[in-house]
Amino acid sequence: MNSRRKRVAVLISGRGSNMSALINAAIDPTYPAEITLVLSNREDAQGLSVADEAGIATRAIPHGGFKTRDDHDAAFDAALTAAKIDIVCLAGYMRLLTADFVKRWQGRMINIHPALLPSFKGLDSHARALAAGCRIHGATVHFVTADMDEGPIIVQGAVAVLKDDDEASLATRVLALEHQLYPAALKMIASGAVRMSGGATVFSDDVTNPAQTDPLISPAC
Ligand code: GRF
């Protein structure tokens, strides 16, 4: 009944706490994906040593060594293909990907963004949510398409914005939620419960609303 576990690469540029959440989830042999590669555009990305200590293959391909963005992404693509990767998870990967690369991995590449999309795309989402007076904030996992933070939404989680919140306190609560959301979203894709089709997220018949089966709304609400 069980098909093989999907081979996953996580792309990082920094600390890699979401990467760690995925690695930890995949320790369970019944989880439908295994993290087989962590790839970074920065040799000094903290997450690389964390992944290495967890026994996962790591590779840094610094973008500085390439003439064009296309050349760099082609090197990433070659590394992913050589590792027989099925699914790519962007986890704090801080470089825009080329249209060709995105097209090649479309439907098989997901990202986590620290806001309730389609609000607050791009950087500084927590500061902007506070400045806008939001009472609810959160995080989103979505399929990656050519436009940044635009792809079809897979799962979202929310936290209440508390009256004394500053950027750091809000970021801390959202990050804790991200660490629940990302493994949940990868599980749905790797198990076939969700896929991207016709520019939309399509759930299989036995999934009605992922928020009903996985309580992803923070208790702080
Ligand atoms: C996370 O907030 C994620 O949503 C965003 O970048 C941050 C990466 O954090 N895309 P980490 O490296 O996973 O700790």
PDB file of N, CA and C in Angstrom, residues 107-173:
ATOM      1  N   GLY A 107       4.913  22.647  -8.872  1.00  0.00           N
ATOM      2  CA  GLY A 107       4.084  21.546  -8.382  1.00  0.00           C
ATOM      3  C   GLY A 107       4.853  20.614  -7.472  1.00  0.00           C
ATOM      4  N   ARG A 108       6.200  20.759  -7.501  1.00  0.00           N
ATOM      5  CA  ARG A 108       7.057  19.900  -6.663  1.00  0.00           C
ATOM      6  C   ARG A 108       7.927  20.745  -5.738  1.00  0.00           C
ATOM      7  N   MET A 109       7.647  22.048  -5.682  1.00  0.00           N
ATOM      8  CA  MET A 109       8.459  22.948  -4.841  1.00  0.00           C
ATOM      9  C   MET A 109       7.527  23.814  -4.001  1.00  0.00           C
ATOM     10  N   ILE A 110       7.811  23.845  -2.674  1.00  0.00           N
ATOM     11  CA  ILE A 110       6.963  24.615  -1.764  1.00  0.00           C
ATOM     12  C   ILE A 110       7.816  25.578  -0.938  1.00  0.00           C
ATOM     13  N   ASN A 111       7.151  26.578  -0.369  1.00  0.00           N
ATOM     14  CA  ASN A 111       7.833  27.606   0.412  1.00  0.00           C
ATOM     15  C   ASN A 111       7.007  27.900   1.656  1.00  0.00           C
ATOM     16  N   ILE A 112       7.696  28.351   2.707  1.00  0.00           N
ATOM     17  CA  ILE A 112       6.970  28.839   3.889  1.00  0.00           C
ATOM     18  C   ILE A 112       7.225  30.333   4.021  1.00  0.00           C
ATOM     19  N   HIS A 113       6.123  31.054   4.246  1.00  0.00           N
ATOM     20  CA  HIS A 113       6.215  32.511   4.351  1.00  0.00           C
ATOM     21  C   HIS A 113       5.603  32.943   5.687  1.00  0.00           C
ATOM     22  N   PRO A 114       6.278  33.847   6.424  1.00  0.00           N
ATOM     23  CA  PRO A 114       5.786  34.210   7.754  1.00  0.00           C
ATOM     24  C   PRO A 114       4.706  35.292   7.741  1.00  0.00           C
ATOM     25  N   ALA A 115       3.604  35.011   7.095  1.00  0.00           N
ATOM     26  CA  ALA A 115       2.435  35.905   7.089  1.00  0.00           C
ATOM     27  C   ALA A 115       1.257  35.125   6.526  1.00  0.00           C
ATOM     28  N   LEU A 116       0.071  35.664   6.755  1.00  0.00           N
ATOM     29  CA  LEU A 116      -1.122  35.058   6.159  1.00  0.00           C
ATOM     30  C   LEU A 116      -1.257  35.615   4.742  1.00  0.00           C
ATOM     31  N   LEU A 117      -0.694  34.912   3.781  1.00  0.00           N
ATOM     32  CA  LEU A 117      -0.801  35.376   2.390  1.00  0.00           C
ATOM     33  C   LEU A 117      -2.272  35.396   1.988  1.00  0.00           C
ATOM     34  N   PRO A 118      -2.719  36.301   1.102  1.00  0.00           N
ATOM     35  CA  PRO A 118      -1.860  37.141   0.270  1.00  0.00           C
ATOM     36  C   PRO A 118      -1.426  38.456   0.923  1.00  0.00           C
ATOM     37  N   SER A 119      -1.610  38.623   2.237  1.00  0.00           N
ATOM     38  CA  SER A 119      -1.092  39.830   2.896  1.00  0.00           C
ATOM     39  C   SER A 119       0.403  39.693   3.155  1.00  0.00           C
ATOM     40  N   PHE A 120       1.078  40.800   3.133  1.00  0.00           N
ATOM     41  CA  PHE A 120       2.473  40.915   3.573  1.00  0.00           C
ATOM     42  C   PHE A 120       3.432  39.966   2.867  1.00  0.00           C
ATOM     43  N   LYS A 121       3.396  39.994   1.536  1.00  0.00           N
ATOM     44  CA  LYS A 121       4.418  39.284   0.756  1.00  0.00           C
ATOM     45  C   LYS A 121       5.758  39.970   0.975  1.00  0.00           C
ATOM     46  N   GLY A 122       6.848  39.247   0.789  1.00  0.00           N
ATOM     47  CA  GLY A 122       8.177  39.864   0.873  1.00  0.00           C
ATOM     48  C   GLY A 122       8.706  39.939   2.298  1.00  0.00           C
ATOM     49  N   LEU A 123       9.656  40.841   2.497  1.00  0.00           N
ATOM     50  CA  LEU A 123      10.385  40.915   3.767  1.00  0.00           C
ATOM     51  C   LEU A 123       9.606  41.691   4.838  1.00  0.00           C
ATOM     52  N   ASP A 124      10.084  41.581   6.078  1.00  0.00           N
ATOM     53  CA  ASP A 124       9.577  42.368   7.223  1.00  0.00           C
ATOM     54  C   ASP A 124       8.081  42.195   7.449  1.00  0.00           C
ATOM     55  N   SER A 125       7.578  40.990   7.264  1.00  0.00           N
ATOM     56  CA  SER A 125       6.130  40.772   7.374  1.00  0.00           C
ATOM     57  C   SER A 125       5.607  41.051   8.778  1.00  0.00           C
ATOM     58  N   HIS A 126       6.410  40.731   9.822  1.00  0.00           N
ATOM     59  CA  HIS A 126       5.911  40.931  11.186  1.00  0.00           C
ATOM     60  C   HIS A 126       5.775  42.422  11.501  1.00  0.00           C
ATOM     61  N   ALA A 127       6.785  43.189  11.120  1.00  0.00           N
ATOM     62  CA  ALA A 127       6.729  44.639  11.374  1.00  0.00           C
ATOM     63  C   ALA A 127       5.558  45.255  10.615  1.00  0.00           C
ATOM     64  N   ARG A 128       5.326  44.802   9.416  1.00  0.00           N
ATOM     65  CA  ARG A 128       4.234  45.378   8.628  1.00  0.00           C
ATOM     66  C   ARG A 128       2.863  44.969   9.175  1.00  0.00           C
ATOM     67  N   ALA A 129       2.767  43.744   9.683  1.00  0.00           N
ATOM     68  CA  ALA A 129       1.486  43.315  10.282  1.00  0.00           C
ATOM     69  C   ALA A 129       1.193  44.149  11.533  1.00  0.00           C
ATOM     70  N   LEU A 130       2.229  44.412  12.327  1.00  0.00           N
ATOM     71  CA  LEU A 130       2.044  45.249  13.527  1.00  0.00           C
ATOM     72  C   LEU A 130       1.664  46.676  13.124  1.00  0.00           C
ATOM     73  N   ALA A 131       2.373  47.215  12.135  1.00  0.00           N
ATOM     74  CA  ALA A 131       2.099  48.601  11.715  1.00  0.00           C
ATOM     75  C   ALA A 131       0.688  48.736  11.158  1.00  0.00           C
ATOM     76  N   ALA A 132       0.187  47.649  10.552  1.00  0.00           N
ATOM     77  CA  ALA A 132      -1.155  47.705   9.977  1.00  0.00           C
ATOM     78  C   ALA A 132      -2.237  47.484  11.035  1.00  0.00           C
ATOM     79  N   GLY A 133      -1.820  47.183  12.265  1.00  0.00           N
ATOM     80  CA  GLY A 133      -2.798  46.974  13.333  1.00  0.00           C
ATOM     81  C   GLY A 133      -3.520  45.643  13.227  1.00  0.00           C
ATOM     82  N   CYS A 134      -2.895  44.640  12.604  1.00  0.00           N
ATOM     83  CA  CYS A 134      -3.554  43.328  12.485  1.00  0.00           C
ATOM     84  C   CYS A 134      -3.784  42.730  13.867  1.00  0.00           C
ATOM     85  N   ARG A 135      -4.920  42.106  14.038  1.00  0.00           N
ATOM     86  CA  ARG A 135      -5.200  41.400  15.295  1.00  0.00           C
ATOM     87  C   ARG A 135      -4.867  39.916  15.162  1.00  0.00           C
ATOM     88  N   ILE A 136      -4.778  39.457  13.919  1.00  0.00           N
ATOM     89  CA  ILE A 136      -4.418  38.069  13.616  1.00  0.00           C
ATOM     90  C   ILE A 136      -3.250  38.109  12.629  1.00  0.00           C
ATOM     91  N   HIS A 137      -2.270  37.240  12.857  1.00  0.00           N
ATOM     92  CA  HIS A 137      -1.126  37.145  11.952  1.00  0.00           C
ATOM     93  C   HIS A 137      -0.813  35.651  11.826  1.00  0.00           C
ATOM     94  N   GLY A 138       0.167  35.267  11.020  1.00  0.00           N
ATOM     95  CA  GLY A 138       0.408  33.841  10.918  1.00  0.00           C
ATOM     96  C   GLY A 138       1.433  33.481   9.883  1.00  0.00           C
ATOM     97  N   ALA A 139       1.281  32.283   9.340  1.00  0.00           N
ATOM     98  CA  ALA A 139       2.239  31.765   8.364  1.00  0.00           C
ATOM     99  C   ALA A 139       1.495  30.936   7.326  1.00  0.00           C
ATOM    100  N   THR A 140       2.133  30.811   6.161  1.00  0.00           N
ATOM    101  CA  THR A 140       1.515  30.135   5.020  1.00  0.00           C
ATOM    102  C   THR A 140       2.537  29.226   4.342  1.00  0.00           C
ATOM    103  N   VAL A 141       2.118  28.022   3.990  1.00  0.00           N
ATOM    104  CA  VAL A 141       2.928  27.184   3.106  1.00  0.00           C
ATOM    105  C   VAL A 141       2.217  27.141   1.757  1.00  0.00           C
ATOM    106  N   HIS A 142       2.970  27.400   0.690  1.00  0.00           N
ATOM    107  CA  HIS A 142       2.356  27.480  -0.641  1.00  0.00           C
ATOM    108  C   HIS A 142       3.272  26.873  -1.704  1.00  0.00           C
ATOM    109  N   PHE A 143       2.672  26.475  -2.803  1.00  0.00           N
ATOM    110  CA  PHE A 143       3.462  26.039  -3.958  1.00  0.00           C
ATOM    111  C   PHE A 143       4.194  27.256  -4.519  1.00  0.00           C
ATOM    112  N   VAL A 144       5.397  27.027  -5.043  1.00  0.00           N
ATOM    113  CA  VAL A 144       6.185  28.134  -5.583  1.00  0.00           C
ATOM    114  C   VAL A 144       5.864  28.300  -7.066  1.00  0.00           C
ATOM    115  N   THR A 145       5.528  29.535  -7.415  1.00  0.00           N
ATOM    116  CA  THR A 145       5.328  29.891  -8.823  1.00  0.00           C
ATOM    117  C   THR A 145       6.264  31.057  -9.150  1.00  0.00           C
ATOM    118  N   ALA A 146       6.215  31.532 -10.386  1.00  0.00           N
ATOM    119  CA  ALA A 146       7.201  32.518 -10.832  1.00  0.00           C
ATOM    120  C   ALA A 146       7.161  33.810 -10.015  1.00  0.00           C
ATOM    121  N   ASP A 147       5.988  34.205  -9.520  1.00  0.00           N
ATOM    122  CA  ASP A 147       5.920  35.446  -8.756  1.00  0.00           C
ATOM    123  C   ASP A 147       6.084  35.171  -7.263  1.00  0.00           C
ATOM    124  N   MET A 148       6.935  35.963  -6.619  1.00  0.00           N
ATOM    125  CA  MET A 148       7.304  35.714  -5.228  1.00  0.00           C
ATOM    126  C   MET A 148       6.082  35.719  -4.283  1.00  0.00           C
ATOM    127  N   ASP A 149       5.989  34.660  -3.464  1.00  0.00           N
ATOM    128  CA  ASP A 149       4.934  34.535  -2.434  1.00  0.00           C
ATOM    129  C   ASP A 149       3.525  34.579  -3.029  1.00  0.00           C
ATOM    130  N   GLU A 150       3.389  34.126  -4.274  1.00  0.00           N
ATOM    131  CA  GLU A 150       2.101  34.212  -4.985  1.00  0.00           C
ATOM    132  C   GLU A 150       1.433  32.861  -5.191  1.00  0.00           C
ATOM    133  N   GLY A 151       2.175  31.771  -5.042  1.00  0.00           N
ATOM    134  CA  GLY A 151       1.652  30.475  -5.488  1.00  0.00           C
ATOM    135  C   GLY A 151       0.482  29.978  -4.661  1.00  0.00           C
ATOM    136  N   PRO A 152      -0.221  28.948  -5.169  1.00  0.00           N
ATOM    137  CA  PRO A 152      -1.400  28.410  -4.480  1.00  0.00           C
ATOM    138  C   PRO A 152      -1.105  27.974  -3.044  1.00  0.00           C
ATOM    139  N   ILE A 153      -1.993  28.363  -2.150  1.00  0.00           N
ATOM    140  CA  ILE A 153      -1.821  28.106  -0.710  1.00  0.00           C
ATOM    141  C   ILE A 153      -2.157  26.656  -0.385  1.00  0.00           C
ATOM    142  N   ILE A 154      -1.314  26.053   0.462  1.00  0.00           N
ATOM    143  CA  ILE A 154      -1.549  24.673   0.904  1.00  0.00           C
ATOM    144  C   ILE A 154      -2.116  24.664   2.332  1.00  0.00           C
ATOM    145  N   VAL A 155      -1.386  25.238   3.282  1.00  0.00           N
ATOM    146  CA  VAL A 155      -1.894  25.347   4.655  1.00  0.00           C
ATOM    147  C   VAL A 155      -1.532  26.713   5.235  1.00  0.00           C
ATOM    148  N   GLN A 156      -2.329  27.139   6.188  1.00  0.00           N
ATOM    149  CA  GLN A 156      -2.047  28.377   6.913  1.00  0.00           C
ATOM    150  C   GLN A 156      -2.317  28.142   8.389  1.00  0.00           C
ATOM    151  N   GLY A 157      -1.632  28.903   9.210  1.00  0.00           N
ATOM    152  CA  GLY A 157      -1.890  28.888  10.647  1.00  0.00           C
ATOM    153  C   GLY A 157      -1.885  30.316  11.145  1.00  0.00           C
ATOM    154  N   ALA A 158      -2.610  30.552  12.228  1.00  0.00           N
ATOM    155  CA  ALA A 158      -2.757  31.927  12.715  1.00  0.00           C
ATOM    156  C   ALA A 158      -2.406  32.024  14.191  1.00  0.00           C
ATOM    157  N   VAL A 159      -1.912  33.180  14.572  1.00  0.00           N
ATOM    158  CA  VAL A 159      -1.728  33.508  15.990  1.00  0.00           C
ATOM    159  C   VAL A 159      -2.414  34.845  16.247  1.00  0.00           C
ATOM    160  N   ALA A 160      -2.847  35.032  17.476  1.00  0.00           N
ATOM    161  CA  ALA A 160      -3.394  36.340  17.861  1.00  0.00           C
ATOM    162  C   ALA A 160      -2.232  37.315  18.010  1.00  0.00           C
ATOM    163  N   VAL A 161      -2.459  38.565  17.615  1.00  0.00           N
ATOM    164  CA  VAL A 161      -1.474  39.614  17.902  1.00  0.00           C
ATOM    165  C   VAL A 161      -1.838  40.176  19.278  1.00  0.00           C
ATOM    166  N   LEU A 162      -0.895  40.074  20.213  1.00  0.00           N
ATOM    167  CA  LEU A 162      -1.169  40.502  21.592  1.00  0.00           C
ATOM    168  C   LEU A 162      -0.846  41.984  21.761  1.00  0.00           C
ATOM    169  N   LYS A 163      -1.449  42.602  22.781  1.00  0.00           N
ATOM    170  CA  LYS A 163      -1.340  44.074  22.832  1.00  0.00           C
ATOM    171  C   LYS A 163       0.080  44.559  23.080  1.00  0.00           C
ATOM    172  N   ASP A 164       0.904  43.738  23.751  1.00  0.00           N
ATOM    173  CA  ASP A 164       2.287  44.180  24.000  1.00  0.00           C
ATOM    174  C   ASP A 164       3.282  43.630  22.984  1.00  0.00           C
ATOM    175  N   ASP A 165       2.800  43.004  21.925  1.00  0.00           N
ATOM    176  CA  ASP A 165       3.727  42.398  20.958  1.00  0.00           C
ATOM    177  C   ASP A 165       4.641  43.429  20.319  1.00  0.00           C
ATOM    178  N   ASP A 166       5.910  43.055  20.143  1.00  0.00           N
ATOM    179  CA  ASP A 166       6.795  43.775  19.238  1.00  0.00           C
ATOM    180  C   ASP A 166       7.203  42.779  18.155  1.00  0.00           C
ATOM    181  N   GLU A 167       8.031  43.240  17.245  1.00  0.00           N
ATOM    182  CA  GLU A 167       8.382  42.397  16.103  1.00  0.00           C
ATOM    183  C   GLU A 167       8.980  41.064  16.572  1.00  0.00           C
ATOM    184  N   ALA A 168       9.854  41.136  17.594  1.00  0.00           N
ATOM    185  CA  ALA A 168      10.549  39.921  18.038  1.00  0.00           C
ATOM    186  C   ALA A 168       9.583  38.926  18.685  1.00  0.00           C
ATOM    187  N   SER A 169       8.685  39.419  19.540  1.00  0.00           N
ATOM    188  CA  SER A 169       7.786  38.491  20.236  1.00  0.00           C
ATOM    189  C   SER A 169       6.799  37.857  19.252  1.00  0.00           C
ATOM    190  N   LEU A 170       6.341  38.663  18.309  1.00  0.00           N
ATOM    191  CA  LEU A 170       5.413  38.122  17.310  1.00  0.00           C
ATOM    192  C   LEU A 170       6.122  37.096  16.421  1.00  0.00           C
ATOM    193  N   ALA A 171       7.346  37.420  16.021  1.00  0.00           N
ATOM    194  CA  ALA A 171       8.126  36.505  15.171  1.00  0.00           C
ATOM    195  C   ALA A 171       8.349  35.176  15.878  1.00  0.00           C
ATOM    196  N   THR A 172       8.587  35.219  17.188  1.00  0.00           N
ATOM    197  CA  THR A 172       8.839  33.985  17.942  1.00  0.00           C
ATOM    198  C   THR A 172       7.608  33.078  17.916  1.00  0.00           C
ATOM    199  N   ARG A 173       6.418  33.680  18.131  1.00  0.00           N
ATOM    200  CA  ARG A 173       5.208  32.841  18.133  1.00  0.00           C
ATOM    201  C   ARG A 173       4.880  32.332  16.735  1.00  0.00           C
TER     202      ARG A 173
END
